Amino acid sequence: MYTDFQKHLQQELQGIKDAGLYKNERIIVTPQSSGIRVAAAEGEKEVINFCANNYLGLADNPELIEAAKQRMDSRGYGMASVRFICGTQDTHKQLEKAISDFFGTEDTILYAACFDANGGLFEPLLTDEDAIISDALNHASIIDGVRLCKAVRYRYKNGDVADLEEQLKKAQAQRFRIIATDGVFSMDGNVCPLDKIYELAKKYNALVMVDESHSAGVVGKTGHGVTELYNLRGQIEVITGTLGKAFGGSVGGFTTGRKEIIDMLRQRSRPYLFSNSIPPMIAAAGIKTFELLTRDNTLQDRLHENTGYFVTKMKAAGFDIKPTQSAICAVMLYDARLSQEFAAALQEEGIYVTGFYYPVVPQGQARIRVQVSAAHTREQLDKGVAAFVKVGKKLNVLK
Ligand SMILES: *Cc1c(COP(=O)(O)O)cnc(C)c1O
């Protein structure tokens, strides 16, 4: 039975390897942090981590760990249920309230992941009479969510408000319209032009959905995301996000926004109705996260300082950096092979990064993506820049 299919898979896998696109997973043997140890052939190796979404350095935060431990002791390990049957504890409701307070929204619904939040967002709300106008560089989970919905699809060029307006004009043919965009685009680090998007939404009678996965905790003076950056707190109908990046780095996703939208998702959103509740300990650590981030601005300030410091040093060293308004710093190398050689050489220097090339980024746009964290020390950032300069000279990227 399996023989033919096995042969087929083996060939496909070989094809992926031959194209140099096979993903090998590197094994970390410490908690996730700015300094980690990875397993290597010659034994474990200390590296400085520049490729986690651990923007606020909360992935190994003692207060979050303690909150999780305590709640596991008081409320057990798992829920063994979806929310609407018997999977809701007070902890889940408290976390939803904390998220609503953080974003200034009316209500929040939790999911197992933001992938689920986006996957289950559009189909319950819109029909074939409606339209979704989606940024071309939106995350895979938004693309999949749009695919699961029967609404008419329009796509506009990344962050291009003129193109968005063209699509909105066409979408006047439909009953309701929603513009869907990432808050920060994770390959470049640019933010969406939410102010202009919001203006166009008003002009063309559209709703707006923003995925704040890479922007919440990061963007805006106090890290409240793109709605803070553009002074649009409480104005956007739908925000989705993850607890898996800046907000602790564990798991969990959410949709937050207008009350009736959230209510309808609780009734009809399939990943919510048919998938397990997040464990109480994760919800408790989530509550602690929002408590920390509203207690003071230490982590957000440190992240902004660190990002500014790193990007300035890299530009001064002569690297070609994509314009960024986030904690993502795309070091442009353009050539795919060079990006892989560069990343490997950096790893030799104890700097942990990933090189991205086609099809993850456009053809001829290969790069190394650096993600800065509040957890990085000055010394770690300096070592990172020094290693980039050393490898850059060796590989003739810098003169
Ligand atoms: C990471 C990410 C997601 C997925 O989040 P998970 O909670 O890990 O599923 C969704 N959207 C965007 C824009 C992301 O960057």
PDB file of C-alpha atoms and ligand atoms in Angstrom, residues 53 55 111-118 137-142 181-186 209 211-215 240-245 250-254 369, ligand 1:
ATOM      1  CA  ASN A  53      10.105  36.304  18.641  1.00  0.00           C
ATOM      2  CA  TYR A  55      10.745  40.609  21.910  1.00  0.00           C
ATOM      3  CA  TYR A 111      -7.904  30.483  20.742  1.00  0.00           C
ATOM      4  CA  ALA A 112      -5.205  27.832  20.985  1.00  0.00           C
ATOM      5  CA  ALA A 113      -3.088  29.933  18.608  1.00  0.00           C
ATOM      6  CA  CYS A 114      -3.296  33.041  16.462  1.00  0.00           C
ATOM      7  CA  PHE A 115      -3.227  30.707  13.489  1.00  0.00           C
ATOM      8  CA  ASP A 116      -6.626  29.517  14.714  1.00  0.00           C
ATOM      9  CA  ALA A 117      -7.842  33.024  15.482  1.00  0.00           C
ATOM     10  CA  ASN A 118      -7.175  34.028  11.871  1.00  0.00           C
ATOM     11  CA  LEU A 137       2.188  40.129   2.344  1.00  0.00           C
ATOM     12  CA  ASN A 138      -0.270  39.013   5.006  1.00  0.00           C
ATOM     13  CA  HIS A 139       0.635  36.045   7.200  1.00  0.00           C
ATOM     14  CA  ALA A 140      -0.184  32.521   5.994  1.00  0.00           C
ATOM     15  CA  SER A 141      -2.891  32.160   8.647  1.00  0.00           C
ATOM     16  CA  ILE A 142      -4.802  35.171   7.296  1.00  0.00           C
ATOM     17  CA  THR A 181      -3.579  43.521   7.329  1.00  0.00           C
ATOM     18  CA  ASP A 182      -0.647  42.473   9.465  1.00  0.00           C
ATOM     19  CA  GLY A 183       0.409  45.164  11.952  1.00  0.00           C
ATOM     20  CA  VAL A 184       4.103  44.514  11.281  1.00  0.00           C
ATOM     21  CA  PHE A 185       5.240  42.553   8.227  1.00  0.00           C
ATOM     22  CA  SER A 186       7.661  40.044   9.596  1.00  0.00           C
ATOM     23  CA  MET A 209      -8.852  43.838  10.819  1.00  0.00           C
ATOM     24  CA  ASP A 211      -3.093  41.091  13.099  1.00  0.00           C
ATOM     25  CA  GLU A 212      -0.880  42.444  15.876  1.00  0.00           C
ATOM     26  CA  SER A 213       1.246  39.303  16.301  1.00  0.00           C
ATOM     27  CA  HIS A 214       4.585  41.046  15.595  1.00  0.00           C
ATOM     28  CA  SER A 215       3.487  44.526  16.675  1.00  0.00           C
ATOM     29  CA  THR A 240      -5.933  39.361  16.330  1.00  0.00           C
ATOM     30  CA  GLY A 241      -2.742  38.442  18.142  1.00  0.00           C
ATOM     31  CA  THR A 242      -0.637  35.769  19.767  1.00  0.00           C
ATOM     32  CA  LEU A 243       0.685  34.977  23.238  1.00  0.00           C
ATOM     33  CA  GLY A 244       3.530  33.189  21.459  1.00  0.00           C
ATOM     34  CA  LYS A 245       5.730  36.180  20.664  1.00  0.00           C
ATOM     35  CA  SER A 250       4.245  30.258  25.009  1.00  0.00           C
ATOM     36  CA  VAL A 251       1.043  29.437  23.090  1.00  0.00           C
ATOM     37  CA  GLY A 252      -2.360  30.961  22.661  1.00  0.00           C
ATOM     38  CA  GLY A 253      -4.073  33.372  20.320  1.00  0.00           C
ATOM     39  CA  PHE A 254      -6.900  35.858  20.539  1.00  0.00           C
ATOM     40  CA  ARG A 369      16.515  38.711   9.659  1.00  0.00           C
TER      41      ARG A 369
HETATM   42  C1  LIG B   1       3.251  34.198  14.339  1.00  0.00           C
HETATM   43  C2  LIG B   1       2.067  34.756  13.652  1.00  0.00           C
HETATM   44  C3  LIG B   1       0.828  34.108  13.704  1.00  0.00           C
HETATM   45  C4  LIG B   1       0.669  32.772  14.354  1.00  0.00           C
HETATM   46  O1  LIG B   1       0.680  32.866  15.744  1.00  0.00           O
HETATM   47  P1  LIG B   1       0.571  31.524  16.600  1.00  0.00           P
HETATM   48  O2  LIG B   1      -0.079  31.955  17.861  1.00  0.00           O
HETATM   49  O3  LIG B   1       1.962  31.015  16.773  1.00  0.00           O
HETATM   50  O4  LIG B   1      -0.281  30.583  15.830  1.00  0.00           O
HETATM   51  C5  LIG B   1      -0.249  34.715  13.097  1.00  0.00           C
HETATM   52  N1  LIG B   1      -0.126  35.887  12.450  1.00  0.00           N
HETATM   53  C6  LIG B   1       1.049  36.542  12.362  1.00  0.00           C
HETATM   54  C7  LIG B   1       1.142  37.845  11.644  1.00  0.00           C
HETATM   55  C8  LIG B   1       2.187  35.982  12.956  1.00  0.00           C
HETATM   56  O5  LIG B   1       3.354  36.611  12.846  1.00  0.00           O
END
